[in-house]
PDB file of C-alpha atoms in Angstrom:
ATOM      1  CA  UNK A  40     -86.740 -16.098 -46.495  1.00 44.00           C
ATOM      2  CA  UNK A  41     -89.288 -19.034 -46.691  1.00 45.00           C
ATOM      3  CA  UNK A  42     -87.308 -21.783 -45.036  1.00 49.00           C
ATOM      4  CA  UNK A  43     -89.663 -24.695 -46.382  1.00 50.00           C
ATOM      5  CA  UNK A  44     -88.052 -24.093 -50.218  1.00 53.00           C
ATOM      6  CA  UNK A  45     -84.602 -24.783 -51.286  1.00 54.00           C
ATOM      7  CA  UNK A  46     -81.524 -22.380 -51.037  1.00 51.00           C
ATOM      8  CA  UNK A  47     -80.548 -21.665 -54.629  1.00 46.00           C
ATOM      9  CA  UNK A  48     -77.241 -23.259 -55.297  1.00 48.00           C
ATOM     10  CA  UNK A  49     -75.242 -20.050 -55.769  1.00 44.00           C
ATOM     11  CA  UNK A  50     -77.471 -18.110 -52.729  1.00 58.00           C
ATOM     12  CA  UNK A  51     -75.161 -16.916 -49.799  1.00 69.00           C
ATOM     13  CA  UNK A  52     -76.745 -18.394 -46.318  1.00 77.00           C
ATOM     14  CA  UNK A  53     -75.801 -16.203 -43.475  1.00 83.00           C
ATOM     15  CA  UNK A  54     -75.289 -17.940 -40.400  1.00 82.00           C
ATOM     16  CA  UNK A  55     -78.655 -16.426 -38.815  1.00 87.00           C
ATOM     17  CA  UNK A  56     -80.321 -17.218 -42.138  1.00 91.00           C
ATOM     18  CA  UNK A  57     -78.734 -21.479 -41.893  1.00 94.00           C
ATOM     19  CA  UNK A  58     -79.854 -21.522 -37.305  1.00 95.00           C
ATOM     20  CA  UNK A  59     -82.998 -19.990 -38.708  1.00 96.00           C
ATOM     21  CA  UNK A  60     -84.038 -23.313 -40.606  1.00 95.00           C
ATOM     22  CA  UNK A  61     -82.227 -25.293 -38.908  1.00 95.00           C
ATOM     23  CA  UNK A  62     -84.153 -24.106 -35.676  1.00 96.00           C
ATOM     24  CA  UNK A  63     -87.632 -24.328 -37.972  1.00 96.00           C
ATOM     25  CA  UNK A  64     -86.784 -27.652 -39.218  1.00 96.00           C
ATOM     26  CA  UNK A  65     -86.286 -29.305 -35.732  1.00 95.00           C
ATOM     27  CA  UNK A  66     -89.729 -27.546 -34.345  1.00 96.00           C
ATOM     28  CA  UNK A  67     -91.437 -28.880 -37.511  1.00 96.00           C
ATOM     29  CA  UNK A  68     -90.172 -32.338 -36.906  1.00 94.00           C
ATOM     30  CA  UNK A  69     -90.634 -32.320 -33.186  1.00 94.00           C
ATOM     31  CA  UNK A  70     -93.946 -30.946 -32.662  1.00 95.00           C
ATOM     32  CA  UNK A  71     -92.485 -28.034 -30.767  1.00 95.00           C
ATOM     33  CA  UNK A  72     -92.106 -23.781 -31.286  1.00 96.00           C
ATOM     34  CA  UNK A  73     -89.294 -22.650 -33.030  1.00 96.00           C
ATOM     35  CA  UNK A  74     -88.773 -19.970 -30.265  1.00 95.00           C
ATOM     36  CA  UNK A  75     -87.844 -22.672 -27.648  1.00 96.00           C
ATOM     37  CA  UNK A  76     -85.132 -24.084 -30.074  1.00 96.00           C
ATOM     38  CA  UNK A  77     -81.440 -22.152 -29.116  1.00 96.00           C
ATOM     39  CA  UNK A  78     -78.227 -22.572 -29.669  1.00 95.00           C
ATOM     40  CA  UNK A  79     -77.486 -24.512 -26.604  1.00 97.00           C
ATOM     41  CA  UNK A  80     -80.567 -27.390 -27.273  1.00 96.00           C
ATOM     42  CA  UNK A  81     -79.109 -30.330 -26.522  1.00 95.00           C
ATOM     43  CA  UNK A  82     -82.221 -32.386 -28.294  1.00 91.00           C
ATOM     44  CA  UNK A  83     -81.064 -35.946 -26.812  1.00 91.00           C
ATOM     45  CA  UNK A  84     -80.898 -34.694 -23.633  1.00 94.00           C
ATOM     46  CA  UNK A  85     -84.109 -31.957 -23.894  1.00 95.00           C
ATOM     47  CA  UNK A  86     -86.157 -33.868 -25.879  1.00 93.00           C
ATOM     48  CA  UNK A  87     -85.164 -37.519 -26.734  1.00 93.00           C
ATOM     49  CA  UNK A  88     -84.192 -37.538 -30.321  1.00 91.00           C
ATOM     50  CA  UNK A  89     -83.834 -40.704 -31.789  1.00 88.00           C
ATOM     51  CA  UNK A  90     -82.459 -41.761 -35.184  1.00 86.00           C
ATOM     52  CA  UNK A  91     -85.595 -41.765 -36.988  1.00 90.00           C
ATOM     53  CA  UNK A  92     -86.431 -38.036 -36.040  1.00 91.00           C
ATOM     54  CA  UNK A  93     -82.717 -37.296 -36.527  1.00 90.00           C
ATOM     55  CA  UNK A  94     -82.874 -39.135 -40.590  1.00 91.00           C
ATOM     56  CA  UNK A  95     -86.293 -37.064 -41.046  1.00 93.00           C
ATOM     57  CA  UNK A  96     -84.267 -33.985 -39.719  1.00 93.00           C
ATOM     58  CA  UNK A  97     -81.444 -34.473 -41.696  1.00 92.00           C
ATOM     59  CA  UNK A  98     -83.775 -35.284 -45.146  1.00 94.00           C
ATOM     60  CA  UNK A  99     -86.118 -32.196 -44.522  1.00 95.00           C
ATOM     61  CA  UNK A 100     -82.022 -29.746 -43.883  1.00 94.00           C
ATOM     62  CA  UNK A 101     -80.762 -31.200 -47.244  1.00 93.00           C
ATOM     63  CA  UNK A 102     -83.960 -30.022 -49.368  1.00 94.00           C
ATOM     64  CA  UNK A 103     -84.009 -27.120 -47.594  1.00 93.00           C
ATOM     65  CA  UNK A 104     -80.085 -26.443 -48.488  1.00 92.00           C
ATOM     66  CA  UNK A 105     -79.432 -28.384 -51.288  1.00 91.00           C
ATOM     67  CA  UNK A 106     -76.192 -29.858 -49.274  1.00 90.00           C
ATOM     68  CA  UNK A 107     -75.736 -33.926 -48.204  1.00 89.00           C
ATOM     69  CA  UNK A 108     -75.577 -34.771 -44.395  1.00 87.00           C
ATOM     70  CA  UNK A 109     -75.713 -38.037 -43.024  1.00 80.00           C
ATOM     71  CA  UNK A 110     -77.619 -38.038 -39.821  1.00 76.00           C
ATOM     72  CA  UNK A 111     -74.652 -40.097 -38.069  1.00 83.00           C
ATOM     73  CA  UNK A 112     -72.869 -36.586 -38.245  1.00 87.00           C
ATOM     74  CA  UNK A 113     -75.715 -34.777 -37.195  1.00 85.00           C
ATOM     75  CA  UNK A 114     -75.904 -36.927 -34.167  1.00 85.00           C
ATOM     76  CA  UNK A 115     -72.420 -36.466 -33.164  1.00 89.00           C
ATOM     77  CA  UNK A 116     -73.634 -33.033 -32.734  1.00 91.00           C
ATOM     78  CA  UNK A 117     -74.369 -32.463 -29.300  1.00 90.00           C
ATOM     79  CA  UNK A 118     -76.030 -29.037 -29.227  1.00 94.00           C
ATOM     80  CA  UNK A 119     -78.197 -27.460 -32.105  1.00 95.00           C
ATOM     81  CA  UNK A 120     -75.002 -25.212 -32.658  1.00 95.00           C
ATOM     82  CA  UNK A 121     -72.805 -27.420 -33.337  1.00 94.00           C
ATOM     83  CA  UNK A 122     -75.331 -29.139 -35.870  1.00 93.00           C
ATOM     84  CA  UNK A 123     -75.552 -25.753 -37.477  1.00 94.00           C
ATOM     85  CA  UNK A 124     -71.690 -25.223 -37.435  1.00 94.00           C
ATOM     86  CA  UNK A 125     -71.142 -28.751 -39.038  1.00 92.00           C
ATOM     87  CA  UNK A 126     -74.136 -27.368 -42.140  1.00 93.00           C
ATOM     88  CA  UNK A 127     -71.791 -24.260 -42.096  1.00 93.00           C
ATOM     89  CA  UNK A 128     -69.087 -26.025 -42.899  1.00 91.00           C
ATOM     90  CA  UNK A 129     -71.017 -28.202 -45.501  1.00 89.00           C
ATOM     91  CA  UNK A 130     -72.364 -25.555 -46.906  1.00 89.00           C
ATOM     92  CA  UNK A 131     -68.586 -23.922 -47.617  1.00 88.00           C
ATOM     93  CA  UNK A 132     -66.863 -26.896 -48.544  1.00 84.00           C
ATOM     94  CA  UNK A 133     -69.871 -26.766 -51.506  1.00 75.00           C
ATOM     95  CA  UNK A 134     -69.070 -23.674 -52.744  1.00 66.00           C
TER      96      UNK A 134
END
C-alpha cells in the first residue's frame, strides 16, 4: 500500500496497515527512519514534538485516511500506540 495517497472511503485498514502510516507519517514529518518509530515512541519525551509538528502530523494522517483528528487528541496520546488506537477508533466510528 502507498501510504502517501488516501485510503478509499469503503477500504478496510488493518491495524498493521493504519501503525504502518502512522509510523511513515511521523518519520516524514520528523526527519527521522520509519524503522526507529515503535509502538512504545513516546515522541514528547524521544523527540520533542511540539504542536506545530503535531497539527502537520495530524493534517498529513487525515489525507492519508480520509478521517478528522484534532491534534489536541493526538497529543493526549502519549505513545505512538495509543495515537494509532485513538485513528482505530476514528476510523470505526466512520464506518
Amino acid at each position: 500500500m502507498n501510504h502517501t495517497e488516501p485510503v478509499a472511503e469503503a477500504a478496510v485498514v488493518t491495524s498493521d496497515d493504519l501503525f504502518g502510516i502512522v509510523r511513515e507519517t511521523i518519520a516524514d514529518v520528523l526527519g527521522t527512519a520509519p524503522d526507529v518509530i515503535v509502538e512504545s515512541t513516546d515522541l514528547r519525551a524521544e523527540y520533542g514534538i511540539d504542536s506545530l509538528e503535531m497539527m502537520s502530523i495530524g493534517a498529513q494522517l487525515e489525507r492519508a485516511l480520509n478521517v478528522r483528528i484534532a491534534a489536541e487528541d493526538l497529543m493526549r496520546s502519549e505513545t505512538v500506540g495509543q495515537a494509532v488506537a485513538l485513528l482505530a477508533e476514528r476510523l470505526a466510528d466512520r464506518s
